[in-house]
PDB file of C-alpha atoms (C1' of nucleotides) in Angstrom:
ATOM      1  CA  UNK A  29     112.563  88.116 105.301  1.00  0.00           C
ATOM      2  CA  UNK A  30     115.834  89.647 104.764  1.00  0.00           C
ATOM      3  CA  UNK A  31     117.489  93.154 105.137  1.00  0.00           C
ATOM      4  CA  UNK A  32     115.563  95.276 102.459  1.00  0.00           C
ATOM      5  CA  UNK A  33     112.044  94.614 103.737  1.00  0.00           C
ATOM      6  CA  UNK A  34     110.756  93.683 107.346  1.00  0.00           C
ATOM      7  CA  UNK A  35     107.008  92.216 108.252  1.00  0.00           C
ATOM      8  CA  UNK A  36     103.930  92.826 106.038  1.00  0.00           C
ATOM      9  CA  UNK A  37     101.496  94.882 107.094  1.00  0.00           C
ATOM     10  CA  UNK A  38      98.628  94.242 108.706  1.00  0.00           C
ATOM     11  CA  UNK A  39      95.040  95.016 107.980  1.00  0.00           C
ATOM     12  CA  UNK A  40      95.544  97.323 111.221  1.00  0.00           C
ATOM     13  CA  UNK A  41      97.750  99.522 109.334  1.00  0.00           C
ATOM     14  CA  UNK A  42      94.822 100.285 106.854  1.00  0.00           C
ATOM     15  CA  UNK A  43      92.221 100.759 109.164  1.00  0.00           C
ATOM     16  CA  UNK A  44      92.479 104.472 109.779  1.00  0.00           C
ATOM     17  CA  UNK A  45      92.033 107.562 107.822  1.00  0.00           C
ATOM     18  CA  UNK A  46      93.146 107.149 104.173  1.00  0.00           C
ATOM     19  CA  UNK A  47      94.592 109.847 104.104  1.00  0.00           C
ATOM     20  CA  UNK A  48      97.425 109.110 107.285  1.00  0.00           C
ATOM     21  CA  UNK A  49      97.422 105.474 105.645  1.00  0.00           C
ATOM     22  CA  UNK A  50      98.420 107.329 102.060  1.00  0.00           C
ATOM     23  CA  UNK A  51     101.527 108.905 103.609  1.00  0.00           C
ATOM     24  CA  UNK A  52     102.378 106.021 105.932  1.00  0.00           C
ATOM     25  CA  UNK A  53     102.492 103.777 102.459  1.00  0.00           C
ATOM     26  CA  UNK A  54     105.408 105.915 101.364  1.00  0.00           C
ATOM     27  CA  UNK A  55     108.986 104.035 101.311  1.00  0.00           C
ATOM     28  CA  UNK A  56     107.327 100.339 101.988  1.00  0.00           C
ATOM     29  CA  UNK A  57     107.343  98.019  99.653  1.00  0.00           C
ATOM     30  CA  UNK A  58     104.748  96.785  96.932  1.00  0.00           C
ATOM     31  CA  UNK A  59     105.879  92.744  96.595  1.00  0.00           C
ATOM     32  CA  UNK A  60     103.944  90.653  93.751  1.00  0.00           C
ATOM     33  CA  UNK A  61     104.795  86.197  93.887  1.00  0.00           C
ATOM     34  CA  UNK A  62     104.694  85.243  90.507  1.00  0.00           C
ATOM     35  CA  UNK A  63     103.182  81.363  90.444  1.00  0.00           C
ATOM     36  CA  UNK A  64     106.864  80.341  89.594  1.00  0.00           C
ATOM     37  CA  UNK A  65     107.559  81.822  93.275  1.00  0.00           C
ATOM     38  CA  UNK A  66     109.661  84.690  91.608  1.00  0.00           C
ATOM     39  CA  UNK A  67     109.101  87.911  93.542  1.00  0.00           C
ATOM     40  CA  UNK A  68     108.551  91.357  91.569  1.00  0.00           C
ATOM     41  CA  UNK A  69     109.621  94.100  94.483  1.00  0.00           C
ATOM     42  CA  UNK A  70     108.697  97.726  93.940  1.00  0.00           C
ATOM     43  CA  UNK A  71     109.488 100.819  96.238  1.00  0.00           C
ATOM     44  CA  UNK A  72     106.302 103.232  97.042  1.00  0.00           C
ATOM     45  CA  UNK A  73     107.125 106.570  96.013  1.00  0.00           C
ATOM     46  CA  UNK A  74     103.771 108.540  95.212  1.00  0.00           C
ATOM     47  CA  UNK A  75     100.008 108.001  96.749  1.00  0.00           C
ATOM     48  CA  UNK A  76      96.898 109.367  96.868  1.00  0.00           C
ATOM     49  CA  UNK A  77      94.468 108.873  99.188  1.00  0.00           C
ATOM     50  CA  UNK A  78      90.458 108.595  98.631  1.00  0.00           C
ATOM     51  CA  UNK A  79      87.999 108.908 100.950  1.00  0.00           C
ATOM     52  CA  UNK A  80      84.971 109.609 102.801  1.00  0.00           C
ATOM     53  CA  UNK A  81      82.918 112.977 102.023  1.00  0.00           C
ATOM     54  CA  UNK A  82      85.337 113.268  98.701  1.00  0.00           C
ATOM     55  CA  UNK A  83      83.636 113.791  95.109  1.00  0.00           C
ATOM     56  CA  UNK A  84      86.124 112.025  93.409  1.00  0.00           C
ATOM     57  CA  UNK A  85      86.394 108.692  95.712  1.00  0.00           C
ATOM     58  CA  UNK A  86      84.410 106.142  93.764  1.00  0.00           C
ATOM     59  CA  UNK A  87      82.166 105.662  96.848  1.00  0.00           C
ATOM     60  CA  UNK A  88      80.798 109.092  96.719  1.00  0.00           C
ATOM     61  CA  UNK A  89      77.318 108.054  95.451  1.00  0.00           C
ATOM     62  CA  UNK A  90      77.365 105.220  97.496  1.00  0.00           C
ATOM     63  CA  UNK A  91      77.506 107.407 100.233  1.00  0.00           C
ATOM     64  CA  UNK A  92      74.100 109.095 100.226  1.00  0.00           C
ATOM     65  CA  UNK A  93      72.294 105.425  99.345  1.00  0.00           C
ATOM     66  CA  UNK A  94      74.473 103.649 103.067  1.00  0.00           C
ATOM     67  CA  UNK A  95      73.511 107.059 105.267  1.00  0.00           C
ATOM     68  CA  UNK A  96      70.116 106.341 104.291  1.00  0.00           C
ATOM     69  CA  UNK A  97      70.034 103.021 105.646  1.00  0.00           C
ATOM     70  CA  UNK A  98      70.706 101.289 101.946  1.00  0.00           C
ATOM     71  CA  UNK A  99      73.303  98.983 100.706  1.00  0.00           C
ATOM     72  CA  UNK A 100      76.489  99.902  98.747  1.00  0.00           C
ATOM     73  CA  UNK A 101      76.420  98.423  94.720  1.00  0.00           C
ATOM     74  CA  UNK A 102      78.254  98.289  92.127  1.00  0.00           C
ATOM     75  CA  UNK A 103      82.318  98.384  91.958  1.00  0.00           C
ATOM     76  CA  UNK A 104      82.740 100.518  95.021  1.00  0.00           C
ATOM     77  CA  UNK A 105      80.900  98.456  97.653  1.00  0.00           C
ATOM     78  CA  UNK A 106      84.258  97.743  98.111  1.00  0.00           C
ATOM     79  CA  UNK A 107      85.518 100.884  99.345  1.00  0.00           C
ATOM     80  CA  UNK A 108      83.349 100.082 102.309  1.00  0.00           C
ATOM     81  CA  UNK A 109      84.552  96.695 103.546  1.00  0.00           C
ATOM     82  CA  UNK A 110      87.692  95.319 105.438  1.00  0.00           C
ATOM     83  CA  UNK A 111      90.538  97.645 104.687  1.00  0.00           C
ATOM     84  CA  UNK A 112      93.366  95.702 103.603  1.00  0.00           C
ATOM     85  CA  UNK A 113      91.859  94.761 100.260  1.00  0.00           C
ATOM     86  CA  UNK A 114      93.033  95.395  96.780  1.00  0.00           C
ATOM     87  CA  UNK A 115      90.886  97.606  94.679  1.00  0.00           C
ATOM     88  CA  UNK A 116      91.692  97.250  91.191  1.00  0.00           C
ATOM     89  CA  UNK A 117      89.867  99.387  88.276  1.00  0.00           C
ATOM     90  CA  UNK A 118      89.600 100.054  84.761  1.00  0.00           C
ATOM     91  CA  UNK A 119      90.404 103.163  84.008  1.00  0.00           C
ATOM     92  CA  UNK A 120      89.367 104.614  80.473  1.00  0.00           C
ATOM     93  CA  UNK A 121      88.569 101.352  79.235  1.00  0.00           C
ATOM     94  CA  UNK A 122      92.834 101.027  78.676  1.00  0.00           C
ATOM     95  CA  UNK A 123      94.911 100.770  82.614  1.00  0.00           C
ATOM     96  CA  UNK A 124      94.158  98.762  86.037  1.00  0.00           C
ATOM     97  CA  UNK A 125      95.121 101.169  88.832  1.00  0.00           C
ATOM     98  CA  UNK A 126      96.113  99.248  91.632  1.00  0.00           C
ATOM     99  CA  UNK A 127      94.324 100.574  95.275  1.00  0.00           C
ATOM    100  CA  UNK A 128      94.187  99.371  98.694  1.00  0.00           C
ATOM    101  CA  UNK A 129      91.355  99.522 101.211  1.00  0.00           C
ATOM    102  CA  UNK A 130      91.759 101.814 103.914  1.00  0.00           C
ATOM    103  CA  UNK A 131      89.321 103.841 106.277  1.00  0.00           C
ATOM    104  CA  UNK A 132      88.146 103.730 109.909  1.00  0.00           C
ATOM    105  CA  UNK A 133      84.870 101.182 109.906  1.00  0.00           C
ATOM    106  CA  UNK A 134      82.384 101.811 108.287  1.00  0.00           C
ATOM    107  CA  UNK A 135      83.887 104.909 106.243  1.00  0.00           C
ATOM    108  CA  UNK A 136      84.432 104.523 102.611  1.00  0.00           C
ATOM    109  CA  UNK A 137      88.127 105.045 101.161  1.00  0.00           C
ATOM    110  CA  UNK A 138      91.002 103.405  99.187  1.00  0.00           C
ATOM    111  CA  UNK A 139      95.192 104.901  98.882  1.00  0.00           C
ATOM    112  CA  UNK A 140      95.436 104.751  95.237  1.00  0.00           C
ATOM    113  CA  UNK A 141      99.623 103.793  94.450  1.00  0.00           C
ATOM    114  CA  UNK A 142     100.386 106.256  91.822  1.00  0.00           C
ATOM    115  CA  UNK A 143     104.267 105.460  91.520  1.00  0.00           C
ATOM    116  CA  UNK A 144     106.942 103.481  92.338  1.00  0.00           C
ATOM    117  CA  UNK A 145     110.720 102.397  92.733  1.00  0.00           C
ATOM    118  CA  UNK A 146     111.707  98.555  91.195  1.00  0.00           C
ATOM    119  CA  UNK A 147     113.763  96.649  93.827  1.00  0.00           C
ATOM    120  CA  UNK A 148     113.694  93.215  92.625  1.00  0.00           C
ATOM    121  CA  UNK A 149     112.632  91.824  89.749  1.00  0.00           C
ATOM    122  CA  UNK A 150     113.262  94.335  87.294  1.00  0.00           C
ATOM    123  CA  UNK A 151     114.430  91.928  84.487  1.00  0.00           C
ATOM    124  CA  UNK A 152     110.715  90.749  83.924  1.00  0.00           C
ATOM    125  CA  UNK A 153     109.790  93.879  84.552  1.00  0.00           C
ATOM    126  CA  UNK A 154     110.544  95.021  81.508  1.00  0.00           C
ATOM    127  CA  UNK A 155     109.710  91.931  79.816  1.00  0.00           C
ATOM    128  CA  UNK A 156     106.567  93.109  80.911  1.00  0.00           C
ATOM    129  CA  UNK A 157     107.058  96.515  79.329  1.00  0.00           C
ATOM    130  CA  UNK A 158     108.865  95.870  76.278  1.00  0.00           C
ATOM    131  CA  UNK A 159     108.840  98.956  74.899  1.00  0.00           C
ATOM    132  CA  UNK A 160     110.192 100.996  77.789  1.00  0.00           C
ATOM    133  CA  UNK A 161     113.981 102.419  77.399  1.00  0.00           C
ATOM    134  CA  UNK A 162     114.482 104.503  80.863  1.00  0.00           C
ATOM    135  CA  UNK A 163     114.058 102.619  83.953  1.00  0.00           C
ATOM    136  CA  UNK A 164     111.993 105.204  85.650  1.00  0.00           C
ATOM    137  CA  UNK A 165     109.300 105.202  83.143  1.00  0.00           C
ATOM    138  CA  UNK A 166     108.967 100.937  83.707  1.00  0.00           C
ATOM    139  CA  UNK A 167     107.028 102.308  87.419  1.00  0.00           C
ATOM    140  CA  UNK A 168     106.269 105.999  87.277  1.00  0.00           C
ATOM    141  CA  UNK A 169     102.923 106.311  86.780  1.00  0.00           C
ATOM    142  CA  UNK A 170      99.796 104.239  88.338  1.00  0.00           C
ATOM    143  CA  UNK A 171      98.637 102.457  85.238  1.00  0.00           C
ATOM    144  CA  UNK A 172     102.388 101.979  84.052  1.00  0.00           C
ATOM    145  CA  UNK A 173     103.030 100.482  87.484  1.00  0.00           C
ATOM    146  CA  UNK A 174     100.552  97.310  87.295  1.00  0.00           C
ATOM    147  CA  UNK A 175     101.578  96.185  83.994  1.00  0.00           C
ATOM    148  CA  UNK A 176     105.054  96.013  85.046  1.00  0.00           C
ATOM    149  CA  UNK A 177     104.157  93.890  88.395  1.00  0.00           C
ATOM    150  CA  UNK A 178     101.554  92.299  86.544  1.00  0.00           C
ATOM    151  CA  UNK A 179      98.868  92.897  88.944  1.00  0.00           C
ATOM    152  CA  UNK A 180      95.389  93.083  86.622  1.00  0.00           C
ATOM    153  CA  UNK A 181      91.720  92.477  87.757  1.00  0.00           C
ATOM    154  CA  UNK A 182      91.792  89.272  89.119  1.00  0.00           C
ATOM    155  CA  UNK A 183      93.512  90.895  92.289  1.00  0.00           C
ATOM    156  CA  UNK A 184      90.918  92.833  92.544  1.00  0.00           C
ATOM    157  CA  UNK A 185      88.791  92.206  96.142  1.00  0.00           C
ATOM    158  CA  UNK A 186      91.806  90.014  97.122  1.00  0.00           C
ATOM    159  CA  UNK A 187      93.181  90.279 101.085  1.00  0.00           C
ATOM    160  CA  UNK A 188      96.720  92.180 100.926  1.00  0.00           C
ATOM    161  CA  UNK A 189      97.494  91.174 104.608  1.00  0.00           C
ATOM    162  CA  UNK A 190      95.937  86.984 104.730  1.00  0.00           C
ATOM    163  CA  UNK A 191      98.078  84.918 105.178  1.00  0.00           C
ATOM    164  CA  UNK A 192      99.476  82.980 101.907  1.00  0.00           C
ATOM    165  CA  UNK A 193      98.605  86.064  99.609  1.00  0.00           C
ATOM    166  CA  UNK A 194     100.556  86.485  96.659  1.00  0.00           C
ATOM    167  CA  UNK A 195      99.934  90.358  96.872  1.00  0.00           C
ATOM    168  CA  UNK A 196     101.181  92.566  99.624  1.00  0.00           C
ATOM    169  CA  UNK A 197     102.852  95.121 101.621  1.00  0.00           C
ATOM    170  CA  UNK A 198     106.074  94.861 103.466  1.00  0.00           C
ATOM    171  CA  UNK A 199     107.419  97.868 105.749  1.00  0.00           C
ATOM    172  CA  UNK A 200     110.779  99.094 105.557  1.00  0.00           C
ATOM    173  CA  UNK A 201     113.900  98.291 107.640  1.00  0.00           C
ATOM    174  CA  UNK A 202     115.263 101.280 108.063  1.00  0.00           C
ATOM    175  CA  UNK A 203     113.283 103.960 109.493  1.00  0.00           C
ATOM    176  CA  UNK A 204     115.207 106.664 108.082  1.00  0.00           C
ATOM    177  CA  UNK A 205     113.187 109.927 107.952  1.00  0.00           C
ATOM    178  CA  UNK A 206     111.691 110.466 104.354  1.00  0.00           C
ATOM    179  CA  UNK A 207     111.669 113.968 102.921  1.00  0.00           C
ATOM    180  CA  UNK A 208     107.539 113.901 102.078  1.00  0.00           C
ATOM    181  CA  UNK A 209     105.989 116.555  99.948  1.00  0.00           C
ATOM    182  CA  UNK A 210     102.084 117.213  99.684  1.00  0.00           C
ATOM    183  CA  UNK A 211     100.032 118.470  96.459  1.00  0.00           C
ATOM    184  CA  UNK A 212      96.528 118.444  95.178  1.00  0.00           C
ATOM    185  CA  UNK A 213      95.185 115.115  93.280  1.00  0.00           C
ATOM    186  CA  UNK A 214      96.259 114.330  89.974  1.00  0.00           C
ATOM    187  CA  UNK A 215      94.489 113.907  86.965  1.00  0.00           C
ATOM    188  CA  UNK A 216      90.974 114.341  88.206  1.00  0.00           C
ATOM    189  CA  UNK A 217      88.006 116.622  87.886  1.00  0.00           C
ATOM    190  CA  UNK A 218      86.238 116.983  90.980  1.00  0.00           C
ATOM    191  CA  UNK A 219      87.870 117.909  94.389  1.00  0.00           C
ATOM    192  CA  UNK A 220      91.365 119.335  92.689  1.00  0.00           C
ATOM    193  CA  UNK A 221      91.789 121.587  95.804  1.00  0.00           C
ATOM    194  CA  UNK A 222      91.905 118.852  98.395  1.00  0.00           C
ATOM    195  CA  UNK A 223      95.713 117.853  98.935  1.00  0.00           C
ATOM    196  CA  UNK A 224      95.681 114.628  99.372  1.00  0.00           C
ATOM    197  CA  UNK A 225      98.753 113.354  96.869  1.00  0.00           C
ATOM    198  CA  UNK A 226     101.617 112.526  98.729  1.00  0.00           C
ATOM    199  CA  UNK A 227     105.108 111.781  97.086  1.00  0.00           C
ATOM    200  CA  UNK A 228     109.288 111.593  97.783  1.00  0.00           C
ATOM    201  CA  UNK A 229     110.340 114.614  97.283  1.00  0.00           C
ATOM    202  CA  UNK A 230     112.927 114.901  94.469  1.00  0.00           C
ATOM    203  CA  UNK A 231     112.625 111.490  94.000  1.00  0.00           C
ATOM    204  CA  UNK A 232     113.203 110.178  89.709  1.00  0.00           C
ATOM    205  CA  UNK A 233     110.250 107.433  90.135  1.00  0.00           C
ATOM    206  CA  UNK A 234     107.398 109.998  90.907  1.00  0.00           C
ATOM    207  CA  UNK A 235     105.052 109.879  88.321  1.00  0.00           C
ATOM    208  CA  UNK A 236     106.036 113.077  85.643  1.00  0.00           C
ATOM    209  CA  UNK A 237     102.313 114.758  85.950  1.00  0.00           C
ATOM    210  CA  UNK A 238     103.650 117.532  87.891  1.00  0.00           C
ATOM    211  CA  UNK A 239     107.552 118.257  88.486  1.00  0.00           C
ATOM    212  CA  UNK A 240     108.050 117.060  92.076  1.00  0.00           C
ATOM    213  CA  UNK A 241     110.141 119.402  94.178  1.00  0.00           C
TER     214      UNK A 241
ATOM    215  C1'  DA B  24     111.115 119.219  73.749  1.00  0.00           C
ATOM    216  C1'  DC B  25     106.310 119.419  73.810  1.00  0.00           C
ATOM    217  C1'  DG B  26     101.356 119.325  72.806  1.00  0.00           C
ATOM    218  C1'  DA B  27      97.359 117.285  70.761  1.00  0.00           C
ATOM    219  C1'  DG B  28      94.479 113.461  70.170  1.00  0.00           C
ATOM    220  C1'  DG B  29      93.140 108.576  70.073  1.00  0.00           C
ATOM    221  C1'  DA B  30      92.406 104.150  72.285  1.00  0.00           C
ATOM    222  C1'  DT B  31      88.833 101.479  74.772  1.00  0.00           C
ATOM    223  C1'  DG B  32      85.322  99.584  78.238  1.00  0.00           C
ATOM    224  C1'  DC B  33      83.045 100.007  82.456  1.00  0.00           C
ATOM    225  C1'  DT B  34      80.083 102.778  85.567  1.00  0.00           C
ATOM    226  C1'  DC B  35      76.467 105.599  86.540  1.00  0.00           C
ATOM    227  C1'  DT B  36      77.404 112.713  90.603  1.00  0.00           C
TER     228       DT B  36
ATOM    229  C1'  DG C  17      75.315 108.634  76.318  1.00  0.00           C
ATOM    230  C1'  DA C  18      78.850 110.977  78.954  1.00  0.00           C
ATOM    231  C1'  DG C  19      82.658 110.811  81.603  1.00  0.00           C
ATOM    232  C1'  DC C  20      86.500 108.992  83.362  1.00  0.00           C
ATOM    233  C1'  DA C  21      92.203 108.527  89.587  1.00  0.00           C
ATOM    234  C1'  DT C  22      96.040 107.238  81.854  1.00  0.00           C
ATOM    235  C1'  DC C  23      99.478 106.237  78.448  1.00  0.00           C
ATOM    236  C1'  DC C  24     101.389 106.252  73.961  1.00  0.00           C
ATOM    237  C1'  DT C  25     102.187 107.909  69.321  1.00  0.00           C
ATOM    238  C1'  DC C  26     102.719 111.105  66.105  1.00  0.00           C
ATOM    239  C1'  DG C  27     102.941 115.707  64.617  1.00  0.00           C
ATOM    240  C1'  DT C  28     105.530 120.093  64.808  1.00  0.00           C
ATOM    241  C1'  DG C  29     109.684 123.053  66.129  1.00  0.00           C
TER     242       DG C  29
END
DNA sequence: ACGAGGATGCTCT
DNA sequence: GAGCATCCTCGTG
């Protein structure tokens, strides 16, 4: 690798509570190989987790149908597979919003990366975001953040931690304490109270939404 | 600076 | 047909 970012992680990182996997996601690193092998490198900064028994996790209705004996459908059968998978939406018809897997087997839930830090690669980056003039606004929100790694829907369902995938997670070297602040969800209806948003305190890449302390 | 409103398409508490 | 895990532009001060 080299000294920025150290192994990937592995599907065993993801395969616990969303919620510990949402805060453990903070400070590693979002890396995206371009076919021409050039690497777009972004710091986490801000997550949310999703999850079992939550309203506003896609897999709520899904829920019901599996503890009844039935089969997950539609987009969120996902949320119920291997963690380790990208989960990659539509939202409002306009942004992807990038997610990965996570939950203990069996139990639904995704860590939905709402922000992030460029490390490498930030010259296509805005190439990819033309009309962006601050460098925190190229990565600081969740549908601002795909566009400028280019990761769309054909990630979506894709294996973050196979070998050979162009999509992934690396952890940090250094393990220097990170100064982590908690708040309620962003941006959605149901479930406001639950705080499961976790971001860098202070930190100029977390997404504007609400004024991060 | 800030707030209102439109875009746009998929899913189905 | 309603409701979205959002962003951008265009008003007004």
């Amino acid at each position: 690798m080299n000294d920025l970012f150290g192994p990937k992680l592995t599907a065993n990182f993801f395969a616990r509570d969303p919620v510990r996997v949402a805060r453990a996601m903070l400070g590693t690193f979002l890396v995206h190989e371009l076919p021409s092998g050039e690497r777009l490198v972004a710091r986490i900064v801000e997550t949310e987790a999703y999850g079992k028994d939550d309203p506003a996790c896609h897999a709520f209705g899904n829920e019901k149908r599996v503890a009844a004996g039935g089969q997950a459908t539609g987009r969120s059968a996902l949320l119920f597979g291997p963690p380790g998978l990208a989960y990659v939406y539509l939202n409002y018809g306009v942004h992807w919003l990038f997610n990965v897997v996570a939950g203990r087997k069996g139990e639904p839930g995704a860590v939905l990366v709402r922000a992030a830090e460029p490390v490498l690669g930030v010259e296509r980056m805005r190439q990819l975001r033309p009309k962006v003039r601050r460098r925190e606004d190229l990565t600081n929100g969740p549908g601002k953040l795909t566009v400028a790694l280019g990761i769309g829907s054909q990630h979506n369902g894709l294996s973050l931690t196979a070998r050979g995938a162009a999509l992934y997670l690396t952890a940090p070297n250094d393990s220097r304490p990170l100064r982590v602040a908690t708040s309620g969800r962003v941006g959605i209806t149901k479930a406001v109270d639950f705080p499961w948003r976790f971001f860098l305190a202070g930190h100029p890449f977390v997404s504007p939404a609400i004024v991060p302390g």
